[in-house]
XYZ file of C-alpha atoms in Angstrom:
388
model
C -0.050 -0.024 0.039
C 1.340 3.553 -0.717
C -0.324 7.004 0.038
C -2.265 8.432 -2.560
C -0.544 11.695 -4.017
C -0.880 12.934 -7.683
C -1.837 9.589 -9.366
C -5.326 9.845 -10.517
C -6.822 6.554 -11.248
C -9.183 6.645 -14.236
C -12.156 4.364 -12.892
C -14.751 5.762 -10.525
C -16.574 3.444 -7.971
C -19.046 4.088 -5.215
C -18.260 6.093 -2.037
C -15.453 7.871 -3.887
C -13.480 4.920 -4.647
C -11.312 5.038 -7.644
C -9.599 1.973 -9.629
C -8.280 0.831 -12.911
C -5.733 -1.924 -14.212
C -2.964 0.247 -15.433
C 0.155 -1.460 -14.730
C -1.498 -4.029 -12.179
C -4.562 -3.540 -10.284
C -4.956 -0.123 -8.487
C -7.299 0.852 -5.848
C -7.639 4.115 -3.831
C -9.994 4.581 -0.936
C -10.971 8.049 0.459
C -10.844 9.558 4.116
C -13.727 9.111 6.439
C -13.970 5.057 6.988
C -12.075 2.111 7.606
C -11.726 -0.282 4.589
C -10.938 -3.740 3.814
C -9.648 -4.192 0.434
C -9.173 -7.741 -1.365
C -7.645 -8.534 -4.843
C -8.100 -11.940 -6.097
C -6.945 -13.688 -9.199
C -9.888 -15.212 -10.778
C -8.400 -17.855 -12.948
C -6.538 -19.404 -10.067
C -8.974 -18.461 -7.325
C -5.850 -16.882 -5.343
C -6.129 -13.889 -2.996
C -3.213 -11.870 -3.917
C -3.789 -9.070 -1.387
C -6.008 -8.313 1.507
C -5.578 -5.398 3.939
C -7.447 -3.191 6.037
C -6.978 0.619 5.533
C -7.952 3.201 7.893
C -8.558 6.312 6.013
C -7.183 7.262 2.658
C -4.886 5.195 0.868
C -3.644 3.299 -2.552
C -3.123 -0.344 -3.295
C -1.394 -1.611 -6.166
C -1.085 -5.211 -7.047
C 2.391 -6.781 -7.094
C 1.921 -8.446 -10.543
C 1.619 -6.136 -13.596
C 1.143 -8.520 -16.500
C -2.360 -9.554 -17.476
C -4.406 -11.123 -14.591
C -8.093 -11.264 -14.465
C -8.357 -9.358 -11.007
C -11.522 -9.139 -8.839
C -11.599 -6.193 -6.491
C -13.670 -6.478 -3.469
C -13.945 -3.610 -1.113
C -15.883 -3.172 2.576
C -16.435 -0.085 4.135
C -16.804 -0.311 7.957
C -17.177 -4.108 7.599
C -19.811 -3.869 4.889
C -19.156 -4.999 1.334
C -19.841 -2.154 -0.999
C -18.021 -2.636 -4.137
C -17.125 -5.502 -6.298
C -15.706 -5.476 -9.636
C -14.084 -8.048 -12.026
C -11.642 -7.016 -14.564
C -13.477 -7.030 -17.773
C -11.860 -5.532 -21.254
C -14.871 -5.834 -23.327
C -15.583 -2.511 -25.199
C -12.698 -0.689 -22.640
C -9.771 1.512 -23.621
C -6.612 -0.540 -23.432
C -3.115 0.291 -24.018
C -0.274 -2.187 -24.880
C 3.046 -0.614 -24.725
C 5.758 -2.229 -26.966
C 7.853 0.950 -27.911
C 11.169 -0.149 -26.521
C 11.895 -3.297 -28.865
C 13.341 -3.425 -32.167
C 12.028 -4.757 -35.617
C 12.097 -8.420 -34.556
C 10.646 -7.640 -31.051
C 7.865 -5.744 -32.574
C 7.014 -8.510 -35.048
C 7.246 -11.177 -32.197
C 4.998 -9.401 -29.538
C 2.293 -7.701 -32.040
C 0.919 -10.903 -33.092
C 0.097 -11.747 -29.277
C -1.274 -8.299 -28.668
C -3.643 -8.508 -31.783
C -4.819 -12.169 -30.411
C -5.453 -10.287 -27.152
C -7.614 -7.671 -28.652
C -9.689 -10.402 -30.362
C -9.874 -12.307 -27.332
C -11.285 -9.557 -25.065
C -12.992 -7.354 -27.694
C -11.448 -4.274 -26.296
C -10.746 -0.890 -27.886
C -6.893 -1.014 -28.397
C -4.138 1.488 -28.387
C -0.694 -0.009 -29.490
C 2.402 2.156 -28.463
C 5.209 1.188 -30.609
C 8.180 2.567 -32.519
C 6.656 5.114 -35.108
C 8.899 4.066 -37.794
C 7.045 0.713 -37.674
C 3.471 1.973 -37.693
C 3.113 1.988 -41.581
C 3.791 -1.729 -41.665
C 0.713 -2.500 -39.416
C -1.864 0.579 -39.606
C -3.513 -0.567 -42.679
C -3.740 -4.059 -41.830
C -5.305 -3.655 -38.449
C -7.614 -0.411 -38.978
C -9.494 -1.376 -35.680
C -6.406 -0.916 -33.652
C -4.999 2.731 -32.885
C -1.084 2.793 -33.346
C 0.779 5.546 -31.688
C 4.035 7.082 -30.831
C 5.261 9.021 -27.685
C 3.383 12.077 -28.715
C -0.076 10.524 -28.331
C 0.492 8.832 -24.982
C -1.329 11.052 -22.841
C -4.399 11.934 -25.091
C -6.866 9.523 -23.114
C -7.468 7.654 -20.005
C -7.255 3.924 -20.247
C -9.271 1.180 -18.313
C -6.065 -1.211 -18.302
C -2.459 -1.135 -19.570
C 0.163 -4.020 -20.144
C 3.748 -3.564 -21.136
C 4.944 -6.222 -23.536
C 8.771 -5.687 -23.210
C 12.018 -7.525 -22.347
C 12.340 -7.164 -18.560
C 16.177 -8.317 -18.070
C 16.364 -8.464 -14.265
C 12.542 -9.229 -13.191
C 13.738 -11.875 -10.746
C 10.656 -11.415 -8.760
C 8.368 -11.791 -11.714
C 6.519 -8.662 -11.413
C 6.161 -7.731 -15.199
C 6.345 -11.316 -16.634
C 5.330 -14.636 -15.341
C 8.432 -16.394 -16.610
C 11.952 -15.478 -17.508
C 11.912 -14.093 -21.122
C 14.923 -16.481 -21.621
C 12.808 -19.521 -20.974
C 9.776 -18.712 -22.830
C 11.828 -17.159 -25.915
C 11.361 -13.919 -27.655
C 8.548 -15.731 -29.875
C 6.262 -16.722 -26.911
C 7.154 -14.256 -24.181
C 4.279 -11.726 -25.117
C 1.842 -14.639 -25.197
C 2.611 -15.303 -21.606
C 2.535 -11.650 -20.342
C -0.932 -11.102 -21.938
C -2.425 -14.365 -20.652
C -2.327 -16.432 -23.852
C -1.310 -19.876 -24.710
C 2.297 -19.931 -26.027
C 2.189 -20.467 -29.867
C 3.459 -18.554 -32.828
C 1.183 -15.764 -33.967
C 2.222 -14.192 -37.360
C 1.186 -10.502 -37.784
C 0.291 -9.255 -41.132
C 2.359 -6.611 -42.477
C 1.922 -3.890 -45.462
C 4.012 -3.906 -48.606
C 4.464 -1.206 -51.318
C 2.545 -1.954 -54.027
C 4.777 -1.506 -57.127
C 4.915 -5.274 -57.441
C 7.816 -7.469 -58.260
C 11.296 -5.331 -57.780
C 13.276 -7.491 -60.362
C 12.182 -10.089 -63.332
C 15.118 -12.537 -62.397
C 14.657 -14.892 -59.597
C 16.237 -13.765 -56.500
C 17.130 -14.417 -52.954
C 17.148 -11.773 -49.990
C 19.852 -11.986 -47.435
C 20.636 -10.129 -44.383
C 24.150 -10.358 -42.797
C 24.257 -7.598 -40.130
C 22.579 -7.969 -36.593
C 22.553 -6.153 -33.545
C 25.636 -7.848 -31.960
C 28.835 -10.079 -33.135
C 27.147 -12.884 -31.050
C 24.475 -13.044 -33.857
C 26.465 -12.659 -36.655
C 27.580 -15.892 -38.937
C 31.072 -15.548 -37.969
C 32.163 -18.298 -40.417
C 34.851 -16.399 -42.391
C 34.052 -18.094 -45.642
C 30.332 -18.813 -44.880
C 28.587 -15.918 -46.749
C 31.174 -15.924 -49.616
C 30.580 -19.685 -50.276
C 26.651 -19.336 -50.038
C 26.440 -16.238 -52.483
C 28.486 -18.132 -54.876
C 26.537 -21.165 -54.610
C 23.113 -19.369 -54.933
C 24.411 -17.641 -58.148
C 25.525 -20.658 -59.653
C 22.009 -21.999 -59.138
C 20.523 -19.247 -61.127
C 19.422 -16.678 -58.263
C 20.408 -12.886 -58.038
C 21.355 -12.478 -54.481
C 19.941 -9.240 -52.840
C 21.433 -7.781 -49.597
C 18.591 -5.653 -47.809
C 20.533 -4.767 -44.700
C 20.056 -1.260 -43.524
C 23.734 -0.781 -43.234
C 26.243 -1.783 -45.832
C 28.906 -1.866 -42.912
C 28.232 -3.273 -39.425
C 29.593 -4.299 -36.248
C 31.996 -2.480 -33.737
C 34.886 -0.244 -35.064
C 37.446 -3.013 -34.156
C 35.587 -5.833 -36.040
C 33.602 -4.004 -38.863
C 31.696 -6.462 -41.316
C 30.576 -5.409 -44.774
C 27.960 -7.082 -46.600
C 28.539 -10.131 -48.312
C 30.731 -10.080 -51.533
C 28.705 -10.506 -54.796
C 25.551 -9.463 -53.690
C 23.366 -6.892 -55.171
C 23.404 -3.786 -52.665
C 20.005 -2.526 -51.529
C 21.059 -1.492 -48.401
C 20.040 1.689 -46.638
C 17.359 3.163 -44.235
C 14.541 2.195 -46.561
C 10.711 2.259 -45.533
C 10.008 -1.261 -44.005
C 7.022 -1.289 -46.529
C 9.519 -1.475 -49.217
C 11.490 -4.166 -47.635
C 8.387 -6.219 -47.103
C 8.059 -5.840 -50.955
C 11.272 -7.163 -51.742
C 10.853 -9.963 -49.292
C 7.186 -11.289 -50.720
C 8.370 -11.678 -54.226
C 11.834 -13.606 -52.948
C 12.347 -17.157 -53.530
C 13.505 -17.218 -49.853
C 15.406 -15.318 -47.382
C 18.586 -16.332 -45.328
C 19.776 -14.210 -42.019
C 20.382 -14.471 -38.676
C 18.580 -14.018 -35.438
C 17.623 -10.322 -36.477
C 14.750 -8.032 -37.189
C 14.897 -8.825 -40.966
C 14.339 -12.647 -40.435
C 11.235 -11.760 -38.262
C 10.165 -9.302 -41.293
C 10.519 -11.979 -43.780
C 8.683 -14.584 -41.630
C 5.778 -11.836 -41.343
C 5.907 -11.489 -45.209
C 5.281 -15.166 -45.547
C 8.715 -15.669 -47.215
C 10.396 -19.120 -46.415
C 13.267 -18.181 -43.895
C 16.591 -19.901 -43.398
C 17.857 -18.892 -40.078
C 21.606 -19.427 -39.081
C 22.108 -18.943 -35.399
C 24.083 -20.821 -32.673
C 23.588 -17.908 -30.416
C 19.962 -18.327 -29.544
C 18.025 -21.582 -28.950
C 15.463 -22.520 -32.044
C 12.592 -21.797 -29.764
C 13.519 -18.200 -29.291
C 12.159 -17.408 -32.670
C 9.338 -18.400 -34.715
C 9.165 -21.977 -36.193
C 10.872 -22.306 -39.484
C 11.682 -25.635 -40.992
C 15.042 -24.151 -42.180
C 16.560 -23.450 -38.736
C 20.176 -24.014 -38.561
C 22.317 -24.698 -35.329
C 25.430 -26.877 -34.603
C 24.910 -28.630 -31.427
C 28.387 -30.040 -31.532
C 29.984 -26.642 -30.355
C 28.792 -24.216 -27.795
C 25.391 -23.009 -28.387
C 22.115 -21.376 -26.831
C 23.712 -18.725 -24.511
C 21.045 -16.193 -25.166
C 18.529 -18.568 -23.584
C 20.580 -19.499 -20.661
C 18.999 -18.417 -17.672
C 22.207 -18.416 -15.722
C 23.671 -15.705 -17.942
C 22.632 -12.036 -18.291
C 22.867 -10.210 -21.588
C 25.460 -7.478 -21.831
C 24.283 -5.377 -24.732
C 27.083 -2.862 -23.943
C 29.733 -5.470 -24.851
C 30.035 -5.632 -28.515
C 32.072 -8.948 -28.098
C 29.794 -10.557 -25.891
C 30.721 -14.152 -25.650
C 29.798 -15.115 -21.955
C 31.263 -18.600 -22.232
C 34.511 -18.139 -24.340
C 35.257 -14.458 -24.742
C 38.885 -14.088 -25.359
C 39.660 -17.633 -26.011
C 40.063 -19.328 -29.471
C 36.531 -20.748 -28.948
C 35.181 -17.434 -29.054
C 31.650 -17.197 -31.250
C 32.334 -21.002 -32.042
C 28.408 -21.314 -32.215
C 28.233 -19.406 -35.421
C 31.609 -20.217 -36.829
C 30.970 -23.813 -36.550
C 27.940 -23.538 -38.736
C 29.434 -24.708 -41.949
C 28.435 -23.729 -45.536
C 27.840 -27.278 -46.159
C 25.261 -27.543 -43.352
C 23.560 -24.453 -44.686
C 23.451 -25.821 -48.106
C 22.044 -28.851 -47.409
C 19.136 -27.204 -45.421
C 18.664 -24.855 -48.585
C 18.324 -27.601 -50.789
C 15.375 -28.884 -49.053
C 13.099 -25.932 -49.805
C 10.406 -26.809 -51.984
C 11.335 -25.791 -55.658
C 15.000 -24.621 -55.033
C 17.293 -24.823 -58.007
C 14.335 -25.406 -60.403
C 14.713 -22.465 -62.597
C 14.256 -22.350 -66.383
């Protein structure tokens, strides 16, 4: 319990009571009585909070992810107010703004399913650069940036974000490393874990080139996510071109990585890099034979576009991302540290390799993924190499 100061709860109950479900269940009671406040989880029939309050005071639940709360309030020993959280036709805000491209695509499908399940009036707070991907596909959902955050009052608010040190499980029911990026949003929003692919908009100019082509993306947010095999991309690009495909690189940056380990886009590719609109990227992906990338946002975008995705990643466990039959990992070398609950991510460390940094085994999770392994997986894609 905390003293009510400047916080104004959005819902009005009897006897001057106020309440809402913004970042948990919140209740405020006024002066002039002795109150008993009880918060209960309806699904599990668990009393989460019960306390007597003499005079004015505010209560906020310990848990901030989606729970169907029941509020019961007694005034001077008489039950005067009961309310069960019901999102139907209510204004609900879901915050996802701090994630990157891959995070948004991983989470937004779950947020859409949440809206459909509860039939609420939803607002999604996301990175404004991503709004064109979704707003035309989901006209019943309001997509906003920072400037529109305070323009209305919400009955409920949920944050679907990565909570790195939430050891007490305040913001998420389980560790994001256990559930994986693909399903953590489902757990936060009280949905069964499964892949939920969102729709994304594409520019309407049609096929960007006549020749058959493959899209690739070699850059990533950290060296641990790169395909660090020194010949990998070179051999793969040559192989794809020999099979009759143009190889188009759609990375944002032509050069990536830290200053001490800069990585250019793979040699021999058609350079379509640059800060292009994401709807233009979707256009390239929708017409590609398939996509080859790492555990990065463009792989998620390719999946959302419906393109077959060949994902090369030893850093993450396969369950961390969406399901693709063309997922490549070598279990004979160190792997999966991104989903090890005993390892905390250090995003500021460009050379993050928690088990083998500074040794000859550094980044072996991707160095050990050979071109031969990648080639064998690509050859299983239906229609591969059957070009006139």
